[in-house]
C-alpha cells in the first residue's frame, strides 16, 4: 500500500497565462499582415476583372464602331469588395471604368482604366482616380 502523495500533473495558472500572452502577441502581429495580404489579393483580382472587361469593351467597339450603348449591352464585373461603374464619354469614343472599394477594403483606394489602357490605383481611401494623371497600377 502506498501512502505517498501523488505527483502533481498538469499546468499551473501562471504557465497557462504565459502561453496565452505569447499567443496573443503572435496574433496581434500576424493578423494585420494577413489582412494586408487579403486586401492586395482582392485588388489584384479586381485589376484582372477590369482588364477583362476593358477587352470586352474593345470588342464591342470593334463590332459597333463606338461605345454607344455599351453600358446596357455589357454588364460590368461584379465583386463583393468593389463597386464598378462604366462612364462612356459624350461622343461615345472613350470610356473610364472605375472600381471603388467597399467594405473589407478600407485603406485601399479606387482603381480605374480607360480606352487607351491607361490605368490608376490610389492607395488611400479616395473614391476616384484619373488614368494617365494618377499613379498607375503597373
PDB file of C-alpha atoms in Angstrom, residues 11 15 19 25 31-32 40 47 51 53-54 57 66 68 72 74 79 86 105 110-111 116 129 132 136-138:
ATOM      1  CA  UNK A  11      -0.072  23.144 -15.850  1.00  0.00           C
ATOM      2  CA  UNK A  15       2.156  28.722 -17.172  1.00  0.00           C
ATOM      3  CA  UNK A  19       1.110  30.719 -23.122  1.00  0.00           C
ATOM      4  CA  UNK A  25       1.255  38.753 -29.111  1.00  0.00           C
ATOM      5  CA  UNK A  31      -3.434  39.360 -38.207  1.00  0.00           C
ATOM      6  CA  UNK A  32      -2.684  42.822 -39.720  1.00  0.00           C
ATOM      7  CA  UNK A  40      -3.797  43.036 -52.042  1.00  0.00           C
ATOM      8  CA  UNK A  47      -7.410  44.558 -61.764  1.00  0.00           C
ATOM      9  CA  UNK A  51      -8.741  44.450 -67.735  1.00  0.00           C
ATOM     10  CA  UNK A  53     -13.990  43.994 -69.143  1.00  0.00           C
ATOM     11  CA  UNK A  54     -11.883  46.577 -71.000  1.00  0.00           C
ATOM     12  CA  UNK A  57     -15.473  46.889 -74.411  1.00  0.00           C
ATOM     13  CA  UNK A  66     -18.339  53.254 -80.908  1.00  0.00           C
ATOM     14  CA  UNK A  68     -22.617  53.862 -77.584  1.00  0.00           C
ATOM     15  CA  UNK A  72     -26.519  48.406 -71.483  1.00  0.00           C
ATOM     16  CA  UNK A  74     -22.334  44.663 -71.419  1.00  0.00           C
ATOM     17  CA  UNK A  79     -17.287  41.864 -56.848  1.00  0.00           C
ATOM     18  CA  UNK A  86     -18.679  52.437 -66.544  1.00  0.00           C
ATOM     19  CA  UNK A 105     -11.164  47.078 -48.437  1.00  0.00           C
ATOM     20  CA  UNK A 110     -10.067  53.373 -56.258  1.00  0.00           C
ATOM     21  CA  UNK A 111      -8.806  51.792 -59.465  1.00  0.00           C
ATOM     22  CA  UNK A 116      -6.257  53.771 -74.170  1.00  0.00           C
ATOM     23  CA  UNK A 129      -8.688  58.344 -59.822  1.00  0.00           C
ATOM     24  CA  UNK A 132      -2.923  58.968 -67.074  1.00  0.00           C
ATOM     25  CA  UNK A 136      -0.527  53.561 -62.419  1.00  0.00           C
ATOM     26  CA  UNK A 137      -1.204  50.094 -61.010  1.00  0.00           C
ATOM     27  CA  UNK A 138       1.639  48.614 -63.103  1.00  0.00           C
TER      28      UNK A 138
END
